[in-house]
CSV table of C-alpha atoms in Angstrom, one decimal:
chain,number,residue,atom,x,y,z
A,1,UNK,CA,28.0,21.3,10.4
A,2,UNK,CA,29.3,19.1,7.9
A,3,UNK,CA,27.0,18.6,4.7
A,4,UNK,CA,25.1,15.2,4.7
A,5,UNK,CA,27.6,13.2,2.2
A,6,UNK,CA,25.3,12.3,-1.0
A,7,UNK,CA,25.0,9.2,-2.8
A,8,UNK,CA,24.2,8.7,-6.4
A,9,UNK,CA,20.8,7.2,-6.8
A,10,UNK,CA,22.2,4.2,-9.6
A,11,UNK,CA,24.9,3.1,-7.5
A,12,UNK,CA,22.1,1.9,-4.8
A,13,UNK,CA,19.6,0.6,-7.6
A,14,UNK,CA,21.2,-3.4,-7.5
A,15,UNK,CA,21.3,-3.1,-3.9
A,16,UNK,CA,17.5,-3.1,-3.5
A,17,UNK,CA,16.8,-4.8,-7.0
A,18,UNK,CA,14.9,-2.0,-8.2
A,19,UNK,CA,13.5,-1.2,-11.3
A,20,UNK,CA,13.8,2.0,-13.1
A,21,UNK,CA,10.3,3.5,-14.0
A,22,UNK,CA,11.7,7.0,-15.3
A,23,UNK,CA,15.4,8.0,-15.8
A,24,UNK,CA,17.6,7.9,-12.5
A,25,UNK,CA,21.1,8.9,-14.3
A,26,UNK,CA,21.3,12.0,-12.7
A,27,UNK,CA,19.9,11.7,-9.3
A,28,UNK,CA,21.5,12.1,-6.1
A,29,UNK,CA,20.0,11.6,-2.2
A,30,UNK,CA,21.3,12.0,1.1
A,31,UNK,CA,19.0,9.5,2.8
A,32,UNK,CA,15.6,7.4,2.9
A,33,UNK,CA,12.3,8.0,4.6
A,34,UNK,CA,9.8,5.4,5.4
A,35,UNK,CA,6.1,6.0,5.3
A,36,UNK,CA,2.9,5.6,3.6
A,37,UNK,CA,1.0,8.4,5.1
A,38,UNK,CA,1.2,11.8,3.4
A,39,UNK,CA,1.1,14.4,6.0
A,40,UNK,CA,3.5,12.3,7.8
A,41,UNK,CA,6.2,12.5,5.0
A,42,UNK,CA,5.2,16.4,4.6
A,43,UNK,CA,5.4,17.1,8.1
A,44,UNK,CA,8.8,15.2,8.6
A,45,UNK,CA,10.6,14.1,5.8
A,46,UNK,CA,13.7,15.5,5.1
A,47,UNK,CA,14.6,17.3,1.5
A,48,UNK,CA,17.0,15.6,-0.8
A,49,UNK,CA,15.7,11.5,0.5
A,50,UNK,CA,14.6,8.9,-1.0
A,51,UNK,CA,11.1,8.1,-0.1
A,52,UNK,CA,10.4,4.6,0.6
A,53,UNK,CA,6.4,3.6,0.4
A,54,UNK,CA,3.3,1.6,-0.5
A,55,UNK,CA,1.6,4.6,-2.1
A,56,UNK,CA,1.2,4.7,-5.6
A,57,UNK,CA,-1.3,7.5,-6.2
A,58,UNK,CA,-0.5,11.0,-8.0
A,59,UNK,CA,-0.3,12.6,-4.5
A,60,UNK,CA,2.5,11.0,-4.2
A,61,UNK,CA,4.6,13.1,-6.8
A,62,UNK,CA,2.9,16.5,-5.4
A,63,UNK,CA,4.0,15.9,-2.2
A,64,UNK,CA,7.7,14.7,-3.2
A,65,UNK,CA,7.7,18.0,-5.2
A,66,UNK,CA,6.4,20.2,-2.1
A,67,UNK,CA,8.9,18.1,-0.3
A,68,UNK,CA,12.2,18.9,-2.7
A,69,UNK,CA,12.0,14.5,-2.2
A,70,UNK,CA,14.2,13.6,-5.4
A,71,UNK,CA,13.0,10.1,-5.9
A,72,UNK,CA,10.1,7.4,-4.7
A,73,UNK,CA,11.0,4.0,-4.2
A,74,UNK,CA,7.7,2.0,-4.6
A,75,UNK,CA,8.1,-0.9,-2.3
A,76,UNK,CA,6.7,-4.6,-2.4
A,77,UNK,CA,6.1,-5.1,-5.6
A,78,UNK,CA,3.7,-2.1,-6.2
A,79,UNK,CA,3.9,-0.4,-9.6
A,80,UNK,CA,2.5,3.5,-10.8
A,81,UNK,CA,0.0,3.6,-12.7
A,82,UNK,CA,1.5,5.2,-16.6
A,83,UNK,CA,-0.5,8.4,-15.9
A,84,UNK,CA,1.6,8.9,-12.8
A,85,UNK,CA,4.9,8.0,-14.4
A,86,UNK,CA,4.1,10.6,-16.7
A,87,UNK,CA,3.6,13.2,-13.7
A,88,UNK,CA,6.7,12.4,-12.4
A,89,UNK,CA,8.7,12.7,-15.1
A,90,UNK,CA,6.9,16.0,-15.9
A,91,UNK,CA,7.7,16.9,-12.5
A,92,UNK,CA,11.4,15.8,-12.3
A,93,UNK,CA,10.8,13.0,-9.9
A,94,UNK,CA,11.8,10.1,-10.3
A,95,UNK,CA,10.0,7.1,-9.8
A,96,UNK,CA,12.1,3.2,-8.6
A,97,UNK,CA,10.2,0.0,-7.9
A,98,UNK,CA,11.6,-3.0,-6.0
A,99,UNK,CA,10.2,-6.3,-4.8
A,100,UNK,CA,11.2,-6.3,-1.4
A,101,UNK,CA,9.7,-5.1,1.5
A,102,UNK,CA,10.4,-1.6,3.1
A,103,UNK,CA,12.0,-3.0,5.5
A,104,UNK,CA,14.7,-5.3,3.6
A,105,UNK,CA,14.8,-2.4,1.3
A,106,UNK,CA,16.0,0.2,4.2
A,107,UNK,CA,18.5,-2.8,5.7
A,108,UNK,CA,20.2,-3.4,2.2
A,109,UNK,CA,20.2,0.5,1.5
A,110,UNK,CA,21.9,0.9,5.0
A,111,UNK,CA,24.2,-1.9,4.6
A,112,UNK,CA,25.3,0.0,1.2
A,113,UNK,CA,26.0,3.2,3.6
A,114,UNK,CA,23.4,5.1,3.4
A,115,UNK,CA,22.8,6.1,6.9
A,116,UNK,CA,20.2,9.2,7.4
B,1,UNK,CA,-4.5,11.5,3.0
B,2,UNK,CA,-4.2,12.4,6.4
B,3,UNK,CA,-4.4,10.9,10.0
B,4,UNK,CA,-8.0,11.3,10.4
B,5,UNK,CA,-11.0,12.4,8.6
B,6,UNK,CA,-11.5,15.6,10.6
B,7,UNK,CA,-8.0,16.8,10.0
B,8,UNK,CA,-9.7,16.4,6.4
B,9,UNK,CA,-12.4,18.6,7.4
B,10,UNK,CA,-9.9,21.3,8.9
B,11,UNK,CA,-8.0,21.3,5.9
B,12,UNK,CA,-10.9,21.7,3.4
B,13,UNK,CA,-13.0,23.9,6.1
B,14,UNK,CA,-9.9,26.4,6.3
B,15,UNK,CA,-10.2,26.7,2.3
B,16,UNK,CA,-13.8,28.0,2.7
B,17,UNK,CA,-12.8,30.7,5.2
B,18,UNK,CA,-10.1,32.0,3.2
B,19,UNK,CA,-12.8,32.0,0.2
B,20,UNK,CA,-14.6,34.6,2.1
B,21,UNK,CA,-17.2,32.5,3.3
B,22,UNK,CA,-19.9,33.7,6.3
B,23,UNK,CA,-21.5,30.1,6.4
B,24,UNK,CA,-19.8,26.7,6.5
B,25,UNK,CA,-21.8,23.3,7.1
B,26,UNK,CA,-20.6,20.7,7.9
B,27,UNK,CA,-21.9,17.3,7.7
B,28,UNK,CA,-21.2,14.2,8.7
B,29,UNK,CA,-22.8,10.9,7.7
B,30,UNK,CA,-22.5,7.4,8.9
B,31,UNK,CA,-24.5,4.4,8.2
B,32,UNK,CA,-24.0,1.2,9.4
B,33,UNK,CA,-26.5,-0.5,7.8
B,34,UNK,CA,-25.4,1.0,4.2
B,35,UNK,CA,-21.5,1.1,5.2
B,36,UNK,CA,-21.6,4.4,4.2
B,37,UNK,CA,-19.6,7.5,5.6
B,38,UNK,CA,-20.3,10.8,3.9
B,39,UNK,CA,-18.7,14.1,4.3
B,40,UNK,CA,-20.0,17.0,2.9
B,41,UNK,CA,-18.5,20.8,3.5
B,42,UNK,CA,-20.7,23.5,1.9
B,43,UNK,CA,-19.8,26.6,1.3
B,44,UNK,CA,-21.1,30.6,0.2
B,45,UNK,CA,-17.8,31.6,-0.1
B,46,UNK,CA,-16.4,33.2,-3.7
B,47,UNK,CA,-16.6,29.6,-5.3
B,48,UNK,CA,-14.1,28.5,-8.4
B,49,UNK,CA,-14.9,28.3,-12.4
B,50,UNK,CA,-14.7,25.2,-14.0
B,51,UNK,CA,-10.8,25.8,-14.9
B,52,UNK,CA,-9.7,26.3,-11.5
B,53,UNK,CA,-11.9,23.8,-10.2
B,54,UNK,CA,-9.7,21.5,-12.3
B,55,UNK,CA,-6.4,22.8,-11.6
B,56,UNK,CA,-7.3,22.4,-8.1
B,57,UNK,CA,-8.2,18.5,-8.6
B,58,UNK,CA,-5.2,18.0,-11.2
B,59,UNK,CA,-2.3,19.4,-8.5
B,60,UNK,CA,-1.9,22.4,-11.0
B,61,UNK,CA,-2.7,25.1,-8.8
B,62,UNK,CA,0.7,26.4,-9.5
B,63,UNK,CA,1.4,26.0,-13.4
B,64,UNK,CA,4.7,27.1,-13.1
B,65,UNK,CA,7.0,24.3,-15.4
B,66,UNK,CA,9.2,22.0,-13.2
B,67,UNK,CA,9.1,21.4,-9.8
B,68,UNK,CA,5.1,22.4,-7.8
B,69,UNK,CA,5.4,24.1,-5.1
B,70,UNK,CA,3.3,25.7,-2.5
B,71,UNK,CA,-0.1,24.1,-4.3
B,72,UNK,CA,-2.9,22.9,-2.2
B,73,UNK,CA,-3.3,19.2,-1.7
B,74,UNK,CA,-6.3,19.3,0.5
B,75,UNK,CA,-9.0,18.1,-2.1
B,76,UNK,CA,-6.6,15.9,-3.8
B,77,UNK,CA,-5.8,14.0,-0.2
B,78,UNK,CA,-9.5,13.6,0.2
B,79,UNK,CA,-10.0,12.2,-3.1
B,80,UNK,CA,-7.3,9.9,-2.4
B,81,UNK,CA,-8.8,8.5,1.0
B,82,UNK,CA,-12.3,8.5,-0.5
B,83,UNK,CA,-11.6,6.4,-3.5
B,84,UNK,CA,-8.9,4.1,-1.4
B,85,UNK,CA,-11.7,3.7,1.1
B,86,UNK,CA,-14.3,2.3,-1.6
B,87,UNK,CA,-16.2,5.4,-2.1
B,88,UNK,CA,-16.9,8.7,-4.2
B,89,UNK,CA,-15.6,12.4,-4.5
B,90,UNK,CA,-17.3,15.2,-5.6
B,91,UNK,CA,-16.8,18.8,-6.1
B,92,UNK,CA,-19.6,21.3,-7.1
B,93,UNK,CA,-18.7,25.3,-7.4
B,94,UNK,CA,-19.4,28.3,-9.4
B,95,UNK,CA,-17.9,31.5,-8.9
B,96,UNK,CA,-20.1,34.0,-6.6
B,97,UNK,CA,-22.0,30.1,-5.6
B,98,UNK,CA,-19.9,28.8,-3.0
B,99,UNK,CA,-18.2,25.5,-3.5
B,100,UNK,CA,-19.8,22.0,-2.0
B,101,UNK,CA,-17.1,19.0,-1.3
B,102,UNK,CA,-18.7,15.4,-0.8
B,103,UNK,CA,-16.4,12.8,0.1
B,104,UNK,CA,-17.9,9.0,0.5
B,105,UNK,CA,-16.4,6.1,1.9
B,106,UNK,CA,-16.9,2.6,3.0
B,107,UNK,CA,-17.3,2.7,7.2
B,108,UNK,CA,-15.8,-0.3,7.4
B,109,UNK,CA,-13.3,-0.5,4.7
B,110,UNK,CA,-10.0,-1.5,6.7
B,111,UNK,CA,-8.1,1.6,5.3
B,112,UNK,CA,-10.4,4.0,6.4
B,113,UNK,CA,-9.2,6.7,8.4
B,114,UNK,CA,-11.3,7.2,12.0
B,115,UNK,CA,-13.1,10.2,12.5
B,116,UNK,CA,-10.5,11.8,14.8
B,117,UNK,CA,-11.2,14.8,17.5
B,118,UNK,CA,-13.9,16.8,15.2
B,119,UNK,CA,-14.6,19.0,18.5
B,120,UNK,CA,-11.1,20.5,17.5
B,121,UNK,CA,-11.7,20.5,14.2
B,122,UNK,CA,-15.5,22.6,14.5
B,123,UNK,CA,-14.2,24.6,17.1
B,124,UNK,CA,-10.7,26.0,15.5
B,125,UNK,CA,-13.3,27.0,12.7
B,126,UNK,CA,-15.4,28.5,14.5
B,127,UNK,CA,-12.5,30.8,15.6
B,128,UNK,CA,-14.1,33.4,13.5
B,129,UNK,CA,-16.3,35.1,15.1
B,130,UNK,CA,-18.1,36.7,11.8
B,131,UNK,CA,-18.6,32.9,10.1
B,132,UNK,CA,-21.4,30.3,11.0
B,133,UNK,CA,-19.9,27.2,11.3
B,134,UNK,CA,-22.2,24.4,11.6
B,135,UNK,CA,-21.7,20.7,12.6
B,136,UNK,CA,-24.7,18.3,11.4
B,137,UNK,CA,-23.2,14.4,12.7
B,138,UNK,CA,-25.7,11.6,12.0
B,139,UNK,CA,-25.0,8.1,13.3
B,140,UNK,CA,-27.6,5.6,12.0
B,141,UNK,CA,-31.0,7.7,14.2
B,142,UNK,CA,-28.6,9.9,16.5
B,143,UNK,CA,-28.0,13.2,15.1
B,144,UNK,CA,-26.3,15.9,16.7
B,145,UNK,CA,-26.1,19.9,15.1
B,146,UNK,CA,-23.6,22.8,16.2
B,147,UNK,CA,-23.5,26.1,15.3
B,148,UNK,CA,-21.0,28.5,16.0
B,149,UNK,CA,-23.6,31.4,15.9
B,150,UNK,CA,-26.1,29.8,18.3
B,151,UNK,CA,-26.3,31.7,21.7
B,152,UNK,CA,-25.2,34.9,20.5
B,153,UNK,CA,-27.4,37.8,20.3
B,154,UNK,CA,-28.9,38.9,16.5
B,155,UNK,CA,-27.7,41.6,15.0
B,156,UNK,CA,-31.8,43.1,15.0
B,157,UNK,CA,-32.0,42.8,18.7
B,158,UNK,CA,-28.7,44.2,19.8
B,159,UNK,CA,-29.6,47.6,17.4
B,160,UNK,CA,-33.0,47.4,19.7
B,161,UNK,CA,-30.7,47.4,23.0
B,162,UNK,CA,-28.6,50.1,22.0
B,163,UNK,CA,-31.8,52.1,21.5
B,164,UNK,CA,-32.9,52.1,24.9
Protein backbone atom coordinates (compact mmCIF):
# COMPACT_ATOMS: atom_id res chain seq x y z
CA UNK A 1 0.00 0.00 0.00
CA UNK A 2 1.36 3.15 -1.16
CA UNK A 3 1.83 5.94 1.61
CA UNK A 4 -0.90 8.69 1.42
CA UNK A 5 1.21 11.46 -0.55
CA UNK A 6 1.48 14.56 1.98
CA UNK A 7 0.95 18.08 1.43
CA UNK A 8 2.56 20.98 3.19
CA UNK A 9 0.11 22.79 5.27
CA UNK A 10 1.31 26.63 3.75
CA UNK A 11 1.10 25.70 0.28
CA UNK A 12 -2.96 25.21 0.87
CA UNK A 13 -3.26 28.33 3.34
CA UNK A 14 -4.29 30.95 0.09
CA UNK A 15 -6.43 28.35 -1.21
CA UNK A 16 -8.89 28.63 1.60
CA UNK A 17 -7.87 32.28 2.62
CA UNK A 18 -6.91 31.26 5.99
CA UNK A 19 -5.38 32.95 8.67
CA UNK A 20 -2.54 31.80 10.64
CA UNK A 21 -3.28 31.76 14.46
CA UNK A 22 0.03 29.86 15.55
CA UNK A 23 3.09 28.96 13.26
CA UNK A 24 2.18 26.54 10.24
CA UNK A 25 5.89 26.51 8.60
CA UNK A 26 6.52 23.16 9.38
CA UNK A 27 3.35 21.23 9.07
CA UNK A 28 2.38 18.71 6.83
CA UNK A 29 -1.27 16.57 6.30
CA UNK A 30 -2.47 13.94 4.26
CA UNK A 31 -6.07 14.91 4.20
CA UNK A 32 -9.14 16.88 5.82
CA UNK A 33 -11.98 15.78 8.06
CA UNK A 34 -15.19 17.48 8.56
CA UNK A 35 -17.11 17.57 11.81
CA UNK A 36 -18.11 19.46 14.77
CA UNK A 37 -18.85 16.68 17.10
CA UNK A 38 -16.02 15.28 19.13
CA UNK A 39 -16.50 11.72 19.53
CA UNK A 40 -17.26 11.72 15.93
CA UNK A 41 -13.76 13.01 14.99
CA UNK A 42 -12.23 10.53 17.77
CA UNK A 43 -14.03 7.65 16.66
CA UNK A 44 -13.23 8.34 12.84
CA UNK A 45 -10.82 10.73 12.00
CA UNK A 46 -7.88 9.77 10.38
CA UNK A 47 -4.17 10.73 11.94
CA UNK A 48 -2.08 13.12 10.08
CA UNK A 49 -5.62 15.48 8.67
CA UNK A 50 -6.54 18.57 8.85
CA UNK A 51 -9.60 18.96 10.89
CA UNK A 52 -12.19 21.20 9.44
CA UNK A 53 -14.88 22.63 12.23
CA UNK A 54 -17.07 25.10 14.07
CA UNK A 55 -15.64 24.19 17.41
CA UNK A 56 -13.58 26.52 19.12
CA UNK A 57 -13.38 25.13 22.62
CA UNK A 58 -10.06 23.67 24.37
CA UNK A 59 -11.41 20.11 23.68
CA UNK A 60 -10.69 20.70 20.60
CA UNK A 61 -6.75 20.69 20.92
CA UNK A 62 -7.08 17.48 23.38
CA UNK A 63 -8.75 15.63 21.09
CA UNK A 64 -6.50 16.70 17.86
CA UNK A 65 -3.65 15.63 20.28
CA UNK A 66 -5.37 12.03 21.21
CA UNK A 67 -6.00 12.11 17.48
CA UNK A 68 -2.15 12.64 16.14
CA UNK A 69 -4.64 15.57 14.09
CA UNK A 70 -1.76 18.06 13.02
CA UNK A 71 -3.73 21.10 12.46
CA UNK A 72 -7.53 22.68 13.03
CA UNK A 73 -8.95 24.72 10.48
CA UNK A 74 -11.62 26.86 12.23
CA UNK A 75 -14.26 27.49 9.71
CA UNK A 76 -16.82 30.41 9.02
CA UNK A 77 -15.31 33.06 10.47
CA UNK A 78 -14.96 31.53 14.03
CA UNK A 79 -11.83 32.48 15.98
CA UNK A 80 -10.07 30.65 19.43
CA UNK A 81 -10.26 32.16 22.15
CA UNK A 82 -6.08 33.41 23.14
CA UNK A 83 -6.15 30.91 26.05
CA UNK A 84 -6.71 28.14 23.44
CA UNK A 85 -4.12 29.45 21.02
CA UNK A 86 -1.82 29.16 23.84
CA UNK A 87 -2.83 25.32 24.36
CA UNK A 88 -2.25 24.68 21.05
CA UNK A 89 0.86 25.94 20.59
CA UNK A 90 1.88 24.30 23.88
CA UNK A 91 0.56 21.24 22.44
CA UNK A 92 2.09 21.42 18.88
CA UNK A 93 -1.11 21.94 17.08
CA UNK A 94 -1.61 24.24 15.07
CA UNK A 95 -4.50 26.32 14.83
CA UNK A 96 -5.79 28.10 10.86
CA UNK A 97 -9.00 30.23 10.55
CA UNK A 98 -10.79 30.98 7.32
CA UNK A 99 -13.97 32.86 6.36
CA UNK A 100 -15.56 30.38 4.29
CA UNK A 101 -17.72 27.74 4.95
CA UNK A 102 -16.69 24.10 5.54
CA UNK A 103 -17.98 23.24 2.65
CA UNK A 104 -16.19 25.90 0.15
CA UNK A 105 -13.30 25.25 2.33
CA UNK A 106 -13.24 21.28 1.54
CA UNK A 107 -14.10 22.12 -2.47
CA UNK A 108 -11.13 24.66 -2.76
CA UNK A 109 -8.81 22.30 -0.60
CA UNK A 110 -9.88 19.39 -3.04
CA UNK A 111 -9.59 21.44 -6.09
CA UNK A 112 -5.81 22.11 -4.82
CA UNK A 113 -5.41 18.09 -4.72
CA UNK A 114 -5.94 17.22 -1.59
CA UNK A 115 -8.10 14.23 -1.95
CA UNK A 116 -8.51 11.95 1.41
CA UNK B 1 -19.27 16.55 23.65
CA UNK B 2 -20.94 13.60 22.62
CA UNK B 3 -24.02 12.26 20.68
CA UNK B 4 -26.30 12.25 23.61
CA UNK B 5 -26.36 13.05 27.20
CA UNK B 6 -26.44 9.39 28.31
CA UNK B 7 -23.38 8.48 26.43
CA UNK B 8 -22.27 11.38 28.84
CA UNK B 9 -23.47 9.42 31.72
CA UNK B 10 -21.63 6.13 30.49
CA UNK B 11 -18.61 7.96 30.14
CA UNK B 12 -18.55 9.62 33.52
CA UNK B 13 -20.47 6.47 35.21
CA UNK B 14 -17.55 4.15 33.95
CA UNK B 15 -15.06 6.62 35.85
CA UNK B 16 -16.82 5.87 39.14
CA UNK B 17 -16.57 2.14 38.72
CA UNK B 18 -13.02 2.13 37.94
CA UNK B 19 -12.69 4.49 41.26
CA UNK B 20 -13.75 1.56 43.20
CA UNK B 21 -17.10 2.62 43.82
CA UNK B 22 -20.07 0.17 45.42
CA UNK B 23 -22.78 2.92 44.93
CA UNK B 24 -23.44 5.10 41.86
CA UNK B 25 -26.68 7.46 41.58
CA UNK B 26 -27.72 8.71 39.03
CA UNK B 27 -29.94 11.45 38.46
CA UNK B 28 -31.66 12.98 36.03
CA UNK B 29 -33.50 16.33 36.09
CA UNK B 30 -35.85 18.05 33.68
CA UNK B 31 -37.93 20.95 34.09
CA UNK B 32 -40.01 22.44 31.74
CA UNK B 33 -41.26 25.16 33.47
CA UNK B 34 -37.60 26.27 34.66
CA UNK B 35 -35.79 25.00 31.24
CA UNK B 36 -33.65 23.26 33.28
CA UNK B 37 -31.89 19.79 32.75
CA UNK B 38 -29.67 18.64 35.50
CA UNK B 39 -27.39 15.63 35.66
CA UNK B 40 -25.86 14.70 38.62
CA UNK B 41 -23.61 11.26 39.06
CA UNK B 42 -22.56 10.67 42.67
CA UNK B 43 -20.16 8.64 43.72
CA UNK B 44 -18.28 6.68 47.07
CA UNK B 45 -15.71 5.67 45.07
CA UNK B 46 -11.76 6.69 46.07
CA UNK B 47 -12.59 10.45 45.14
CA UNK B 48 -9.62 13.01 43.80
CA UNK B 49 -7.59 15.84 45.83
CA UNK B 50 -7.93 19.20 44.70
CA UNK B 51 -4.68 18.77 42.28
CA UNK B 52 -5.99 16.01 40.37
CA UNK B 53 -9.34 17.28 40.39
CA UNK B 54 -7.78 20.05 38.33
CA UNK B 55 -5.63 18.23 36.07
CA UNK B 56 -8.64 16.36 35.35
CA UNK B 57 -10.75 19.65 34.34
CA UNK B 58 -7.48 21.30 32.71
CA UNK B 59 -6.83 18.12 30.06
CA UNK B 60 -3.51 17.49 32.15
CA UNK B 61 -4.10 14.19 33.24
CA UNK B 62 -1.00 13.21 31.50
CA UNK B 63 1.71 16.05 32.21
CA UNK B 64 4.01 14.63 30.00
CA UNK B 65 5.56 17.90 27.67
CA UNK B 66 4.34 17.75 24.03
CA UNK B 67 1.79 16.03 22.53
CA UNK B 68 -1.39 14.46 25.39
CA UNK B 69 -2.18 11.34 25.03
CA UNK B 70 -4.34 8.74 26.44
CA UNK B 71 -6.00 11.53 29.03
CA UNK B 72 -9.54 11.39 29.87
CA UNK B 73 -11.89 13.83 28.17
CA UNK B 74 -15.05 12.72 29.86
CA UNK B 75 -15.57 15.70 32.30
CA UNK B 76 -14.07 18.11 29.97
CA UNK B 77 -16.83 17.04 27.13
CA UNK B 78 -19.51 17.49 29.72
CA UNK B 79 -18.28 20.80 30.64
CA UNK B 80 -18.28 21.69 27.08
CA UNK B 81 -22.03 20.62 26.38
CA UNK B 82 -23.12 22.08 29.66
CA UNK B 83 -21.79 25.56 29.27
CA UNK B 84 -22.61 25.52 25.19
CA UNK B 85 -26.05 24.52 26.26
CA UNK B 86 -26.55 27.71 28.73
CA UNK B 87 -25.89 25.93 31.85
CA UNK B 88 -23.35 25.08 34.79
CA UNK B 89 -20.65 22.41 35.72
CA UNK B 90 -19.67 21.29 38.76
CA UNK B 91 -17.29 18.92 40.40
CA UNK B 92 -17.13 18.11 44.16
CA UNK B 93 -14.49 15.26 45.45
CA UNK B 94 -12.23 14.47 48.22
CA UNK B 95 -10.11 11.60 48.38
CA UNK B 96 -11.72 8.50 50.48
CA UNK B 97 -15.37 10.94 49.76
CA UNK B 98 -16.37 9.93 46.49
CA UNK B 99 -16.68 12.45 43.75
CA UNK B 100 -20.21 14.25 42.75
CA UNK B 101 -20.51 15.56 38.90
CA UNK B 102 -23.51 18.08 38.25
CA UNK B 103 -23.94 19.07 34.81
CA UNK B 104 -26.86 21.88 34.03
CA UNK B 105 -28.24 22.81 30.87
CA UNK B 106 -31.00 24.77 29.16
CA UNK B 107 -33.83 21.91 27.96
CA UNK B 108 -34.51 23.85 25.27
CA UNK B 109 -31.37 25.36 24.19
CA UNK B 110 -31.13 24.38 20.32
CA UNK B 111 -27.66 22.79 20.84
CA UNK B 112 -28.58 20.59 23.48
CA UNK B 113 -27.90 17.11 23.06
CA UNK B 114 -31.20 14.60 23.63
CA UNK B 115 -31.15 12.31 26.34
CA UNK B 116 -30.35 9.25 24.21
CA UNK B 117 -31.09 5.35 25.18
CA UNK B 118 -30.22 5.81 29.14
CA UNK B 119 -31.74 2.09 29.52
CA UNK B 120 -28.38 1.18 27.85
CA UNK B 121 -26.49 3.46 29.57
CA UNK B 122 -28.05 2.28 33.47
CA UNK B 123 -27.93 -1.13 32.41
CA UNK B 124 -24.22 -1.60 30.96
CA UNK B 125 -23.47 -0.06 34.53
CA UNK B 126 -25.13 -2.16 36.25
CA UNK B 127 -23.01 -4.95 34.65
CA UNK B 128 -21.42 -5.24 37.98
CA UNK B 129 -22.98 -7.23 39.89
CA UNK B 130 -21.13 -5.94 43.38
CA UNK B 131 -22.10 -2.03 42.56
CA UNK B 132 -25.64 -0.34 43.18
CA UNK B 133 -26.34 1.56 40.36
CA UNK B 134 -29.31 3.70 40.76
CA UNK B 135 -31.40 5.72 38.20
CA UNK B 136 -33.56 8.68 39.86
CA UNK B 137 -35.41 10.51 36.24
CA UNK B 138 -37.75 13.35 37.10
CA UNK B 139 -39.83 14.90 34.37
CA UNK B 140 -41.79 18.00 35.71
CA UNK B 141 -44.12 15.47 38.61
CA UNK B 142 -43.12 12.01 36.88
CA UNK B 143 -40.33 10.39 38.54
CA UNK B 144 -39.03 7.12 37.94
CA UNK B 145 -36.05 5.25 40.29
CA UNK B 146 -33.82 2.06 39.29
CA UNK B 147 -31.60 0.25 41.15
CA UNK B 148 -29.46 -2.38 40.12
CA UNK B 149 -29.63 -4.05 43.62
CA UNK B 150 -33.37 -4.13 43.92
CA UNK B 151 -34.79 -7.77 43.66
CA UNK B 152 -31.83 -9.45 44.82
CA UNK B 153 -31.61 -11.15 48.10
CA UNK B 154 -29.55 -9.23 51.27
CA UNK B 155 -26.61 -10.41 52.11
CA UNK B 156 -28.33 -10.96 56.15
CA UNK B 157 -30.98 -13.16 54.71
CA UNK B 158 -29.04 -15.37 52.33
CA UNK B 159 -26.42 -16.13 55.66
CA UNK B 160 -30.05 -17.10 57.36
CA UNK B 161 -30.73 -19.59 54.33
CA UNK B 162 -27.57 -21.12 54.32
CA UNK B 163 -28.23 -21.85 58.07
CA UNK B 164 -31.06 -23.99 57.62
Amino acid sequence: MTPPTSFKLKTLVPAVKAELFTDASECEITGCYISDLLSDVLAHAKPGVLWATVQTHRNVISVACTKDIPAVLFVCGRKPEAEVIKEAEEAGVILLGTPLTAFAAAGRLWESGLHE
Amino acid sequence: MLEELSLHILDIGMNSLAAGARKLEVAVIENTKRDWLIIRLRDDGQGMDAETLQDVLDHRASSKKGRKKNIGLGLAFLQQTSEMCGGTFHVASRPGQGTTVTASMRLSHIDRPPLGNINSTILTLSARADVDVQLHYRSDDQTFHFSSQEGKPHEPRRTQEAQR
